[in-house]
Structures are given as C-alpha cells and as structure tokens.
Coordinates of C-alpha atoms in Angstrom, one line a residue:
Chain F
X1 CA 53.2 -0.7 38.8
X2 CA 56.3 1.2 37.8
X3 CA 57.4 0.9 34.2
X4 CA 60.9 0.1 33.2
X5 CA 61.4 3.7 31.9
X6 CA 60.2 5.2 35.2
X7 CA 62.4 2.8 37.2
X8 CA 65.3 4.0 35.2
X9 CA 64.5 7.6 36.1
X10 CA 64.2 6.6 39.7
X11 CA 67.6 4.8 39.5
X12 CA 69.2 7.9 38.2
X13 CA 68.0 9.9 41.3
X14 CA 68.9 7.3 43.9
X15 CA 72.4 7.1 42.5
X16 CA 73.0 10.6 43.9
X17 CA 72.8 9.5 47.5
X18 CA 74.6 7.0 49.8
X19 CA 73.2 3.5 49.4
X20 CA 71.7 3.5 52.9
X21 CA 70.1 6.9 52.2
X22 CA 67.9 6.0 49.3
X23 CA 65.0 7.8 51.0
X24 CA 66.6 11.1 49.9
X25 CA 65.3 10.4 46.4
X26 CA 61.6 10.4 47.5
X27 CA 60.9 14.0 46.4
X28 CA 62.4 13.4 43.0
X29 CA 60.5 10.1 42.5
X30 CA 57.2 11.7 43.5
X31 CA 57.7 14.6 41.0
X32 CA 58.5 12.0 38.3
X33 CA 55.2 10.1 38.9
X34 CA 53.4 13.4 39.0
X35 CA 54.9 14.3 35.6
X36 CA 53.9 10.9 34.2
X37 CA 50.4 10.5 35.7
X38 CA 49.4 14.1 36.5
X39 CA 49.1 13.4 40.2
X40 CA 50.4 11.3 43.1
X41 CA 48.0 8.4 43.7
X42 CA 48.1 6.2 46.8
X43 CA 49.2 3.4 44.4
X44 CA 52.1 5.5 43.2
X45 CA 53.1 6.2 46.8
X46 CA 53.0 2.5 47.6
X47 CA 55.2 1.8 44.5
X48 CA 57.7 4.4 45.6
X49 CA 57.7 3.1 49.1
X50 CA 58.4 -0.4 47.9
X51 CA 61.1 0.9 45.5
X52 CA 62.9 2.9 48.2
X53 CA 62.3 0.4 50.9
X54 CA 60.6 2.8 53.2
X55 CA 57.1 3.0 54.9
X56 CA 54.2 4.1 52.8
X57 CA 53.4 6.7 55.4
X58 CA 57.0 8.1 55.0
X59 CA 56.2 8.8 51.4
X60 CA 52.7 10.1 52.1
X61 CA 54.1 12.6 54.7
X62 CA 56.2 14.1 51.9
X63 CA 53.4 14.2 49.4
X64 CA 51.2 16.1 51.8
X65 CA 53.9 18.5 53.2
X66 CA 55.1 20.0 50.0
X67 CA 52.8 22.4 48.1
X68 CA 53.4 21.3 44.5
X69 CA 52.4 17.6 44.8
X70 CA 48.9 17.0 43.4
X71 CA 47.1 14.7 45.8
X72 CA 44.2 14.4 43.3
X73 CA 43.9 14.6 39.5
X74 CA 44.1 18.1 38.0
X75 CA 43.5 19.5 34.6
X76 CA 45.9 18.8 31.8
X77 CA 47.4 22.2 32.4
X78 CA 47.9 23.3 36.0
X79 CA 48.4 27.1 36.2
X80 CA 49.9 28.5 39.4
X81 CA 49.8 32.2 39.6
X82 CA 52.0 33.9 42.2
X83 CA 50.2 36.6 44.3
X84 CA 52.7 37.1 47.0
X85 CA 53.5 40.7 47.9
X86 CA 56.2 41.5 45.3
X87 CA 53.9 40.0 42.6
X88 CA 50.8 41.6 44.1
X89 CA 52.5 45.0 43.7
X90 CA 52.9 44.2 40.0
X91 CA 49.4 42.9 39.3
X92 CA 49.9 39.3 40.2
X93 CA 46.4 39.3 41.8
X94 CA 44.9 40.9 38.7
X95 CA 46.5 38.2 36.6
X96 CA 44.8 35.6 38.7
X97 CA 41.5 37.4 38.4
X98 CA 41.9 37.7 34.7
X99 CA 42.5 34.0 34.4
X100 CA 39.4 33.3 36.5
X101 CA 37.3 35.4 34.2
X102 CA 38.9 34.0 31.0
X103 CA 38.6 30.4 32.1
X104 CA 35.3 30.8 33.9
X105 CA 36.5 29.1 37.1
X106 CA 37.4 30.3 40.5
X107 CA 40.9 29.8 42.0
X108 CA 41.3 26.2 43.0
X109 CA 38.9 24.9 40.4
X110 CA 39.3 22.9 37.1
X111 CA 37.5 23.8 33.9
X112 CA 34.7 21.6 32.8
X113 CA 36.6 20.4 29.8
X114 CA 39.4 19.2 32.1
X115 CA 42.0 21.3 30.4
X116 CA 42.9 23.9 33.1
X117 CA 43.3 23.9 36.8
X118 CA 43.9 27.4 38.2
X119 CA 45.7 27.9 41.5
X120 CA 47.1 30.7 43.6
X121 CA 50.7 30.1 44.6
X122 CA 53.2 31.4 47.0
X123 CA 56.6 32.9 46.0
X124 CA 58.0 31.2 42.9
X125 CA 61.3 33.0 43.3
X126 CA 60.9 35.1 40.1
X127 CA 59.8 38.3 41.7
X128 CA 61.3 40.7 39.2
X129 CA 59.4 38.9 36.4
X130 CA 56.0 39.6 37.9
X131 CA 53.3 38.8 37.0
X132 CA 54.6 35.3 36.9
X133 CA 53.1 31.8 36.8
X134 CA 54.1 28.2 36.7
X135 CA 52.6 25.7 34.2
X136 CA 52.6 22.0 35.1
X137 CA 55.3 22.5 37.8
X138 CA 58.2 22.7 35.4
X139 CA 57.6 25.8 33.2
X140 CA 57.9 29.3 34.5
X141 CA 56.1 32.0 32.4
X142 CA 57.3 35.5 33.0
X143 CA 55.9 39.1 32.6
X144 CA 52.4 37.8 32.0
X145 CA 50.3 40.8 31.0
X146 CA 46.6 40.2 30.3
X147 CA 47.5 40.0 26.6
X148 CA 50.1 37.3 27.1
X149 CA 47.8 35.4 29.5
X150 CA 45.2 35.3 26.7
X151 CA 47.8 34.1 24.2
X152 CA 49.0 31.4 26.6
X153 CA 45.6 30.1 27.4
X154 CA 44.5 30.1 23.7
X155 CA 47.7 28.3 22.6
X156 CA 47.4 25.7 25.3
X157 CA 43.7 25.2 24.6
X158 CA 44.6 24.6 21.0
X159 CA 47.2 22.0 22.0
X160 CA 44.9 20.5 24.5
X161 CA 42.0 19.8 22.2
X162 CA 44.2 18.0 19.7
X163 CA 44.2 14.2 20.2
Chain J
X1 CA 53.6 23.3 17.9
X2 CA 54.2 21.2 21.0
X3 CA 53.1 22.2 24.5
X4 CA 56.8 22.7 25.4
X5 CA 57.3 25.0 22.5
X6 CA 54.3 27.1 23.5
X7 CA 55.5 27.4 27.0
X8 CA 59.1 28.2 25.9
X9 CA 57.8 31.4 24.3
X10 CA 56.8 32.7 27.7
X11 CA 60.1 31.8 29.5
X12 CA 62.2 34.5 31.0
X13 CA 65.2 35.5 28.7
X14 CA 67.2 37.1 31.5
X15 CA 67.5 40.3 29.5
X16 CA 65.3 42.3 31.8
X17 CA 66.6 40.9 35.1
X18 CA 70.2 40.2 34.4
X19 CA 71.7 41.3 31.1
X20 CA 70.7 44.9 31.3
X21 CA 74.2 46.3 31.7
X22 CA 73.2 48.3 34.8
X23 CA 75.4 46.5 37.4
X24 CA 78.2 48.3 39.1
X25 CA 81.6 46.4 39.0
X26 CA 79.9 43.0 38.7
X27 CA 81.8 39.9 39.5
X28 CA 79.2 37.1 39.5
X29 CA 77.0 38.5 36.7
X30 CA 79.9 40.0 34.7
X31 CA 79.8 39.4 30.9
X32 CA 76.8 37.2 30.9
X33 CA 74.4 37.1 27.9
X34 CA 72.2 34.1 28.3
X35 CA 74.0 31.9 25.9
X36 CA 77.4 31.7 27.5
X37 CA 76.6 29.6 30.5
X38 CA 78.4 26.5 29.3
X39 CA 81.8 25.2 30.5
X40 CA 83.8 26.4 27.6
X41 CA 82.4 29.9 27.8
X42 CA 83.0 30.0 31.5
X43 CA 86.6 28.9 31.0
X44 CA 87.1 31.7 28.5
X45 CA 86.0 34.2 31.2
X46 CA 88.7 32.8 33.5
X47 CA 86.5 30.1 35.0
X48 CA 88.0 27.3 37.0
X49 CA 91.3 29.2 37.3
X50 CA 90.7 29.6 41.0
X51 CA 90.3 25.9 41.5
X52 CA 93.4 25.3 39.4
X53 CA 95.3 27.8 41.5
X54 CA 94.5 26.2 44.8
X55 CA 95.4 22.8 43.4
X56 CA 98.7 24.2 42.1
X57 CA 97.8 23.2 38.5
X58 CA 99.3 26.1 36.6
X59 CA 102.8 26.0 37.9
X60 CA 102.1 27.6 41.3
X61 CA 102.5 25.9 44.7
X62 CA 98.8 25.7 45.4
X63 CA 97.1 26.8 48.5
X64 CA 96.7 24.9 51.7
X65 CA 93.3 24.5 53.3
X66 CA 94.3 27.0 56.0
X67 CA 95.4 29.5 53.3
X68 CA 92.0 29.2 51.5
X69 CA 90.1 29.8 54.7
X70 CA 92.3 32.7 55.7
X71 CA 91.8 34.3 52.3
X72 CA 88.0 34.0 52.6
X73 CA 88.2 35.4 56.1
X74 CA 90.3 38.4 54.9
X75 CA 87.7 39.1 52.1
X76 CA 85.0 39.9 54.6
X77 CA 82.6 37.7 52.7
X78 CA 79.4 37.4 54.6
X79 CA 76.6 34.9 54.0
X80 CA 74.4 36.1 51.1
X81 CA 71.3 34.0 52.1
X82 CA 70.0 36.2 54.8
X83 CA 71.9 35.9 58.1
X84 CA 75.1 37.6 56.9
X85 CA 77.4 35.3 59.0
X86 CA 81.1 35.6 58.1
X87 CA 81.8 32.8 55.6
X88 CA 85.4 32.2 56.5
X89 CA 84.5 31.8 60.1
X90 CA 81.7 29.3 59.3
X91 CA 84.2 27.3 57.2
X92 CA 86.6 27.2 60.2
X93 CA 83.9 25.6 62.3
X94 CA 84.0 22.5 60.2
X95 CA 86.0 19.8 62.0
X96 CA 88.4 19.2 59.1
X97 CA 90.2 16.4 60.8
X98 CA 87.0 14.5 61.5
X99 CA 87.7 11.1 59.9
X100 CA 84.3 10.1 58.6
X101 CA 82.0 11.5 55.9
X102 CA 81.4 15.2 55.8
X103 CA 79.0 17.2 53.5
X104 CA 78.8 20.5 51.7
X105 CA 75.4 21.8 50.9
X106 CA 74.4 24.8 48.8
X107 CA 71.1 26.4 49.7
X108 CA 69.5 27.4 46.4
X109 CA 66.0 27.1 47.9
X110 CA 65.3 30.7 47.0
X111 CA 61.8 31.4 48.2
X112 CA 62.1 34.5 50.3
X113 CA 59.5 36.8 48.7
X114 CA 61.4 39.4 46.7
X115 CA 64.4 37.3 46.0
X116 CA 65.3 35.9 42.5
X117 CA 69.1 36.4 42.3
X118 CA 70.2 32.8 42.7
X119 CA 67.9 31.8 39.9
X120 CA 69.8 34.0 37.5
X121 CA 73.2 32.8 38.8
X122 CA 72.3 29.1 38.4
X123 CA 70.7 29.6 35.0
X124 CA 73.2 31.9 33.4
X125 CA 76.5 31.2 35.3
X126 CA 76.1 27.7 36.9
X127 CA 79.8 26.8 36.8
X128 CA 80.7 29.7 39.1
X129 CA 78.7 27.9 41.8
X130 CA 80.3 24.6 41.0
X131 CA 83.7 26.1 41.2
X132 CA 83.0 27.9 44.5
X133 CA 81.6 24.7 46.0
X134 CA 84.7 22.7 44.9
X135 CA 87.0 25.3 46.5
X136 CA 84.9 25.2 49.7
X137 CA 85.0 21.4 49.7
X138 CA 88.8 21.5 49.3
X139 CA 89.2 24.0 52.1
X140 CA 87.1 21.9 54.5
X141 CA 88.2 18.4 53.5
X142 CA 84.8 17.5 52.1
X143 CA 84.2 14.9 49.4
X144 CA 80.5 15.1 48.7
X145 CA 78.1 18.0 48.1
X146 CA 74.5 18.7 47.2
X147 CA 72.9 21.7 45.7
X148 CA 69.3 22.0 47.0
X149 CA 67.4 24.0 44.3
X150 CA 63.9 25.6 44.7
X151 CA 61.4 23.2 43.2
X152 CA 59.5 26.0 41.4
X153 CA 62.5 26.8 39.1
X154 CA 62.7 23.4 37.6
X155 CA 64.4 24.6 34.4
X156 CA 67.1 26.0 36.5
X157 CA 67.6 22.6 38.2
X158 CA 67.8 21.1 34.7
X159 CA 70.4 23.7 33.7
X160 CA 72.5 23.0 36.8
X161 CA 72.4 19.3 36.2
X162 CA 73.6 19.9 32.6
X163 CA 76.5 22.0 34.0
X164 CA 77.4 19.3 36.5
X165 CA 77.7 16.8 33.6
X166 CA 80.0 19.2 31.8
X167 CA 82.2 19.7 34.9
X168 CA 82.4 15.9 35.5
X169 CA 83.3 15.2 31.9
X170 CA 86.1 17.9 32.1
X171 CA 87.5 16.5 35.3
X172 CA 86.6 19.4 37.6
X173 CA 84.4 17.1 39.7
X174 CA 84.9 13.5 40.6
X175 CA 87.8 11.4 41.7
X176 CA 91.3 12.9 41.8
X177 CA 90.4 16.2 40.3
X178 CA 92.9 17.2 37.6
X179 CA 95.2 14.5 38.9
X180 CA 95.5 15.9 42.4
X181 CA 94.7 14.1 45.6
X182 CA 91.4 16.1 45.9
X183 CA 88.1 14.3 45.1
X184 CA 84.7 15.9 45.2
X185 CA 81.3 14.6 44.0
X186 CA 78.5 17.1 43.6
X187 CA 74.8 16.5 42.9
X188 CA 71.6 18.5 42.4
X189 CA 68.5 18.0 44.5
X190 CA 65.2 19.8 44.0
X191 CA 62.5 20.9 46.4
X192 CA 58.8 20.9 45.6
X193 CA 57.2 23.8 47.2
X194 CA 57.9 24.6 50.8
X195 CA 59.2 28.0 51.9
X196 CA 60.4 26.6 55.2
X197 CA 63.1 24.5 53.4
X198 CA 65.2 27.6 52.9
X199 CA 65.9 27.3 56.7
X200 CA 69.0 25.3 56.8
X201 CA 68.0 22.4 59.1
X202 CA 64.7 22.1 57.4
X203 CA 66.6 21.9 54.1
X204 CA 68.7 19.0 55.6
X205 CA 65.5 17.1 56.6
X206 CA 64.1 17.6 53.2
X207 CA 67.4 16.5 51.6
X208 CA 67.1 13.3 53.7
X209 CA 63.7 12.7 52.1
X210 CA 61.5 13.8 54.9
X211 CA 59.0 16.6 55.7
X212 CA 60.9 19.8 55.9
X213 CA 60.5 20.5 59.6
X214 CA 63.4 22.4 61.3
X215 CA 65.7 20.8 63.9
X216 CA 66.6 22.2 67.3
X217 CA 70.0 23.9 67.3
X218 CA 72.3 23.0 68.9
X219 CA 73.6 20.7 67.7
X220 CA 74.6 22.8 64.7
X221 CA 75.0 21.4 61.2
X222 CA 78.8 21.7 61.6
X223 CA 78.7 18.8 64.1
X224 CA 75.4 17.1 63.2
X225 CA 74.2 17.9 59.7
X226 CA 73.1 15.9 56.7
X227 CA 72.6 12.2 57.7
X228 CA 74.0 13.2 61.1
X229 CA 77.4 14.1 59.6
X230 CA 79.3 17.4 59.9
X231 CA 77.9 19.7 57.2
X232 CA 78.5 23.2 56.0
X233 CA 75.7 25.0 54.3
X234 CA 76.1 28.3 52.3
X235 CA 73.9 30.2 50.0
X236 CA 74.3 30.1 46.2
X237 CA 75.6 33.6 45.9
X238 CA 78.1 33.0 48.7
X239 CA 79.7 30.1 46.8
X240 CA 79.5 32.2 43.6
X241 CA 81.7 34.9 45.2
X242 CA 84.5 32.5 46.2
X243 CA 86.3 32.0 42.8
X244 CA 86.8 35.8 42.4
X245 CA 88.2 36.0 45.9
X246 CA 90.7 33.2 45.3
X247 CA 91.8 34.7 42.0
X248 CA 92.2 38.3 43.1
X249 CA 92.8 38.0 46.9
X250 CA 90.8 38.6 50.0
X251 CA 91.9 42.2 50.3
X252 CA 90.9 43.1 46.8
X253 CA 87.4 41.7 47.5
X254 CA 87.1 43.6 50.8
X255 CA 88.1 46.8 49.0
X256 CA 85.2 46.3 46.5
X257 CA 82.8 47.0 49.4
X258 CA 83.4 48.7 52.7
X259 CA 84.9 47.5 56.0
X260 CA 83.1 44.5 57.5
X261 CA 81.0 44.4 54.3
X262 CA 83.3 43.0 51.6
X263 CA 82.6 42.6 47.9
X264 CA 79.6 43.0 45.6
X265 CA 76.1 41.9 46.5
X266 CA 73.2 41.1 44.1
X267 CA 70.0 43.0 45.0
X268 CA 66.7 41.8 43.6
X269 CA 64.6 44.9 43.2
X270 CA 60.8 44.2 42.8
X271 CA 57.6 46.1 43.3
X272 CA 56.9 49.7 42.3
X273 CA 60.0 50.4 40.2
X274 CA 60.3 51.1 36.5
X275 CA 62.8 48.3 35.9
X276 CA 62.5 45.4 38.3
X277 CA 65.5 43.1 38.2
X278 CA 68.7 41.9 39.7
X279 CA 71.5 44.5 40.3
X280 CA 75.0 43.5 41.3
X281 CA 76.6 46.5 43.1
X282 CA 79.4 47.0 45.7
X283 CA 78.2 46.8 49.3
X284 CA 78.0 50.3 50.6
X285 CA 76.3 51.7 47.5
X286 CA 73.7 54.3 48.5
X287 CA 70.1 53.1 48.3
X288 CA 69.2 56.0 46.1
X289 CA 71.8 54.8 43.5
X290 CA 70.2 51.4 43.5
X291 CA 66.8 52.9 43.0
X292 CA 68.1 54.9 40.1
X293 CA 69.5 51.7 38.5
X294 CA 66.0 50.2 38.7
X295 CA 64.6 53.2 36.9
X296 CA 63.2 55.0 40.0
X297 CA 59.7 54.6 41.4
X298 CA 57.0 53.6 38.9
X299 CA 55.2 56.3 37.1
X300 CA 57.3 59.0 38.8
X301 CA 55.4 58.5 42.0
X302 CA 56.8 59.1 45.4
X303 CA 58.5 56.4 47.4
X304 CA 56.5 55.4 50.5
X305 CA 58.4 52.4 52.0
X306 CA 60.9 49.7 51.2
X307 CA 61.3 46.2 52.6
X308 CA 65.1 46.0 52.2
X309 CA 66.0 42.3 52.7
X310 CA 63.1 40.0 51.7
X311 CA 59.7 39.9 53.2
X312 CA 60.9 38.8 56.6
X313 CA 62.9 42.0 57.1
X314 CA 61.2 45.0 58.8
X315 CA 59.9 47.6 56.5
X316 CA 61.6 51.0 56.4
X317 CA 59.8 54.3 55.5
X318 CA 61.1 56.3 52.6
X319 CA 63.0 58.9 54.6
X320 CA 64.9 56.2 56.5
X321 CA 65.9 54.1 53.6
X322 CA 66.9 57.1 51.5
X323 CA 69.6 57.8 54.0
X324 CA 70.9 54.2 54.0
X325 CA 73.7 52.6 52.1
X326 CA 73.1 49.0 50.9
X327 CA 75.2 47.0 53.3
X328 CA 74.7 44.8 56.4
X329 CA 75.7 47.5 58.9
X330 CA 73.8 50.4 57.5
X331 CA 70.5 48.6 57.1
X332 CA 70.9 47.0 60.5
X333 CA 71.5 50.4 62.1
X334 CA 68.3 51.7 60.5
X335 CA 66.4 48.9 62.2
X336 CA 66.0 46.3 59.5
X337 CA 68.1 43.6 57.9
X338 CA 69.9 43.3 54.6
X339 CA 68.7 39.7 54.5
X340 CA 68.8 38.1 51.1
X341 CA 69.1 41.5 49.4
X342 CA 65.5 41.5 48.1
X343 CA 64.4 45.1 47.9
X344 CA 60.6 45.4 47.7
X345 CA 59.7 48.9 46.8
X346 CA 56.3 50.4 47.6
X347 CA 55.0 53.8 46.2
X348 CA 52.8 56.4 47.8
X349 CA 49.6 54.8 46.6
X350 CA 50.1 51.5 48.5
X351 CA 47.9 50.5 51.5
X352 CA 50.2 49.0 54.1
X353 CA 47.3 47.1 55.7
X354 CA 46.7 45.3 52.4
X355 CA 50.4 44.6 52.0
X356 CA 50.8 43.2 55.5
X357 CA 47.6 41.1 55.0
X358 CA 49.2 39.3 52.0
X359 CA 52.5 38.7 53.9
X360 CA 50.7 37.4 56.9
X361 CA 48.7 35.0 54.8
X362 CA 52.0 33.7 53.3
X363 CA 53.5 33.0 56.8
X364 CA 50.4 31.3 57.9
X365 CA 50.4 29.2 54.8
X366 CA 54.1 28.3 55.1
X367 CA 54.3 27.6 58.8
X368 CA 55.4 24.0 59.1
X369 CA 53.1 23.4 62.0
X370 CA 55.8 22.1 64.4
X371 CA 55.8 24.9 67.0
X372 CA 52.5 26.0 68.5
X373 CA 53.3 29.7 68.8
X374 CA 54.0 29.9 65.0
X375 CA 51.4 27.5 63.8
X376 CA 48.6 29.2 65.8
X377 CA 50.1 32.7 66.0
X378 CA 50.6 33.2 62.2
X379 CA 46.9 32.4 61.8
X380 CA 46.0 34.9 64.5
X381 CA 48.1 37.5 62.8
X382 CA 46.5 37.0 59.4
X383 CA 42.9 36.9 60.8
X384 CA 43.5 40.2 62.7
X385 CA 45.0 42.0 59.7
X386 CA 42.3 40.6 57.4
X387 CA 39.6 41.8 59.8
X388 CA 41.1 45.3 59.9
X389 CA 41.4 45.4 56.1
X390 CA 37.8 44.2 55.7
X391 CA 36.7 47.2 57.8
X392 CA 35.7 45.1 60.8
X393 CA 38.6 46.0 63.0
X394 CA 38.1 46.5 66.7
X395 CA 39.7 49.1 69.0
X396 CA 41.6 46.4 70.8
X397 CA 43.1 44.9 67.6
X398 CA 46.3 47.0 67.6
X399 CA 47.1 45.8 71.1
X400 CA 46.2 42.3 70.2
X401 CA 48.4 42.3 67.0
X402 CA 51.3 43.4 69.1
X403 CA 50.6 40.8 71.8
X404 CA 50.4 37.9 69.3
X405 CA 53.6 39.0 67.5
X406 CA 55.3 39.3 70.9
X407 CA 54.1 35.8 71.8
X408 CA 55.6 34.3 68.7
X409 CA 59.0 35.9 68.8
X410 CA 61.8 33.9 70.3
X411 CA 59.5 31.0 71.1
X412 CA 59.9 28.8 68.1
X413 CA 62.5 26.3 66.9
X414 CA 63.4 28.2 63.7
X415 CA 63.2 31.8 62.5
X416 CA 60.0 31.5 60.6
X417 CA 58.1 32.6 63.7
X418 CA 60.2 35.7 64.0
X419 CA 60.0 36.3 60.3
X420 CA 56.2 36.4 60.5
X421 CA 56.2 38.6 63.6
X422 CA 58.8 41.2 62.5
X423 CA 57.0 42.6 59.5
X424 CA 53.9 43.0 61.6
X425 CA 55.7 44.9 64.3
X426 CA 57.6 47.1 61.8
X427 CA 54.4 47.9 59.8
X428 CA 52.6 48.8 62.9
X429 CA 55.5 50.9 64.2
X430 CA 56.0 52.9 61.1
X431 CA 52.4 53.1 59.7
X432 CA 50.2 52.9 62.8
X433 CA 47.9 55.7 61.7
X434 CA 46.9 53.7 58.6
X435 CA 45.8 50.8 60.7
X436 CA 44.0 53.0 63.2
X437 CA 42.2 55.0 60.6
X438 CA 40.7 51.7 59.2
X439 CA 39.7 50.6 62.6
X440 CA 38.1 54.0 63.4
X441 CA 36.1 54.1 60.2
X442 CA 34.9 50.6 61.0
X443 CA 33.8 51.7 64.5
X444 CA 32.0 54.7 63.0
X445 CA 30.2 52.4 60.6
X446 CA 29.0 50.3 63.5
X447 CA 27.9 53.4 65.5
X448 CA 25.8 54.6 62.5

C-alpha cells in the first residue's frame, strides 16, 4: 500500500503533466518507491499502476528498461562506478577493482553484512570528474582516488552499523 | 554525521570543471562561482533582460515571433547536442499557427560518453536555460515545456526544480508573464539510466512514461511529437545560448565564432589531460589552444588520438586533430563530427583495441533492442573486439569487423546503430596495425 506521504509525492509529479497523460509520471513514481523501499517490488509496481490507472505491465516495462531501477533488494548503499572510456582513461576501472578488494566482493555482488552493493555503470555524465561514482542513485561522488574511496566506504560503514 | 552529510563531502564543487577561469570570452559560464545560481544573482548578471526585451517590458517595442526567429537564424546558432542543425531553421519548422497544444522540450539527457557540460550549466546557471526556453516558447507560440534531465545527475534535477520555483514566484513562468499576453509553463522530468533517451524520439517516448525506444521519422517531432502534438526539442546548451543572442544581436553572436559556426561552444575535455573540465571557447579556436587550456597531455606524454565529439564520433589521430580548429566545419572536413563537444584525449601509451572494446561494450549494453542490426550487431562488434584483445583474434576478424559495422550502418530506426559502428570503422581505419599485431601474435601463439 502507498502511504499518504508517498501519495503526496506522486501527486506532485503527476501535476506536471496533462490529466490524461498521468502515465508520464511513472518514472518519477518508480524512483520514489525505490528511494523509500530500496527497490521496486512487484507490489510497488501494482500500486503505481493502480495509482496512475495504467496496466501493471506498462509499469514493469519501464522498471526493466531503465538501468537504475533495482528489480531486487540491494545493499543499504548501492555504489555505481563508471568505467566507460573517458573514466577508464582516468582510472575508473581501477576504482572499481579497488572497491572490489576493499569490500571483498565482485562487481554485481552485495557484502555479507548487507551494507554495500557494488556495480559497474555506464556514463554518468560527469566525465571530467573521473573517477566518478553514484551512491544510492542520487548522490554523485567525484574525483574518487583510492584514498577518497577508502574514506567514503569507512564513513558509510560507520553510518550503516549505527541503529 | 548523517549519510547525506557524508556524501556531500564527495560532491563536485565545480571549481575544477567550471570555475577555473580558463574559458575564452564565455557567455554561458561567465562570472559563475557555484553560489550565484539563484534568481537574484542571475538578474544581477543581466538575467531575464532578454525575455523582458522581447516582451517589451523595459520601454521597448518588444520583438515579434518572426523577429526572434530571424535573430536566431542570423546568429548562426547550431544545435549543441550533437547534430549541429541550425536552431533558427528548426524553430521555423514549428507550425506556429497550429491551433492546439504544442510542446517545447529541452534535452538534458546528457549521457554521451565524454560530455558533462549541460550538468554544469543546469547546476550553476539554471535560469539561463529557463530564460532561453521561455524565449523559444514565445517565438514558436508554445505554452508548455519540459526539461528532460539525465537520471544520474539527480542533484542537478533538484537544483533545476528549485530554479523553476524561483522563476514561477517571480512571474517569469506561468500565466500572463509579467503582465503580457504570453503564458508558459515549464516542468522538470528525470530519466533513470538509459543512454538511448538522448535520442529525441526516444526521449519523447520516455517523457510519455514508456520504454525509451526511438520512433520512425518521419513524422518528425515538429508535426508529431510529445503526446502526438507538434514539438520542438533542443539541447540545454542551445537554449542557454539564446538570451545572449537576443540581448546582443544575432550578428554579434555570429562574430564570436566563425562563418556558419556562430558563438561560443562548451567543450568537455576528458581523458589524458592535466586538467579535465569544461571549457567555453569561441567556435573556430584551434584544437591546440583548447588542449593548452586543459593543461596539455598528462605527464607531458605525446598525444596519440582524440575523439572530438563524444564517443560516437570517429576518432582522429594526433596529426589530424592538431591541424583542426574546433568548429563543426573543420572537424567534419577532417572526417569526424563536433557532436556534443566532448573531447576525449588519448596519449601515446593507450591501446586502441582496449579503448574500442570498452566503447563497443557500452553500445551493446545500451542498444534498446528494437532493431535487429543494432541489437545483434553491437554484440557481434563487442565479441570480436574482445576476442582480439584477449589474444584470440583470427585472421578473418578484421574483415568481419568491417562487415558487421557495414551491416549496421543505415539500417536502424535511430542513430545508435551508426554511433556503434562509426567508432569501430574509424579505429580500424586509423590504427589498423595495432589490431593486426594483436591478431598476428595470437596466430603465432597458436602455431607454437
């Protein structure tokens, strides 16, 4: 079920579009549920479909087409490291490998404590900031040297283990 | 400390990429410092004067729709998103007298590898885009617009939304703007990770809440666009150029650049340079001058090659690019494209097979799957380059690479197929011996 607070956020998005084009808000609604629940579950898709008055499959098509929607639960912190060519030339690949070693997981995996999911990503549109990464879809971290990667992971781990 | 506070420590400040003082005659990035993005600061820089001018707010007569379009045509402004189409001409295609709803769309889905200029415009000077869009909407008789922003730059989307609120509160957007008969509503929409949505018809599908799969053209968006209504789509930087043009005149803008290549252009320089970043310089500036602004090649090494206009544009070897000026015509004459102005620099130590392998993986990953030649062909290209790079290349692979690239080009609905094939052909054309050497050493290994 969608909470009143979530519904208010949905309402704010649908208000941008013509009344008969509420479907336009589907991407925003999906990103909102992902922010609140960590991923997009079939139940959330059904809720959004009912809210927008469209078919569940129309929502599912969107979830599965766009790279950033999590179709299954992920760690508390999802780390997406860009390794596309401009980043690769400035050690993007090495940043990913460094995180693999630091976290003890391979790309695509989640740490055993459930804190971190590490993923490779395509161009984030911040090529001059390389190495660059995205945390939980909404926070870009720039110029991520090995030292800064260590600081970031340690600080997030510290936050993550607190109740 | 909260998680948000932790993450904020690692956010880009813009100092390295935008506020470095190494632009040449900047118009869009002029006088920015990271804290002067808001409406009042923009107004102090002369912001919204162009909109006031066309609406006749400061004692002038105002400009007619035709006069605005004529000014933009005179300026020589060409689309900054990649295609370089003349903006004034595009605006004149909009059926202004069409009685129903029409839409204006800004393409801020900046995902072409190498490109990060629109991010800095929207983050540090968002009102210049709002003003440019309002002027465009006035010229084309449009009452509603959307700015589609790359999903990966969510903080930029939030900044743009904040700027929209300011503009609405100040009466620069909404009903009867500044008491005139002109009304324009503008909203922000974010993507969520799909390179293909930078293609304009795919972006429209996405804006309608669907999978971002490109549409057949024709019909073009000017007649059948968003929700099936006439729609004009321009890049962020294109809109951002418009206020200056209206304030200073089309001819003054044209004279900033060179004939047929009016104005300044923002180049995102990435890869093997000392100071990667965005550099706004007049079109027609020598490439060597741009390279100097970016601090030259990393570590004093020699330049090997440059991809001059985003990853989809053909690579140029050092001796070719060093003779170019940075404008549409010069880069086109050299056999590539100015594209989005993303300059990816590679030094003498770089392996072109490895570079092409990463690009080919990207196009395979981002093919929307709609057209068979692209869906299947991009996978073939990646597997071939990967095989060569792994030292398992076969003698026939060079021919096969060319065949697959040839079989994609011109056979797909949108340009992603061509964008995947062009880098392959250019890499093979200019750096063939590197590929052949890897294949030969693989053959020798087999023979032993």
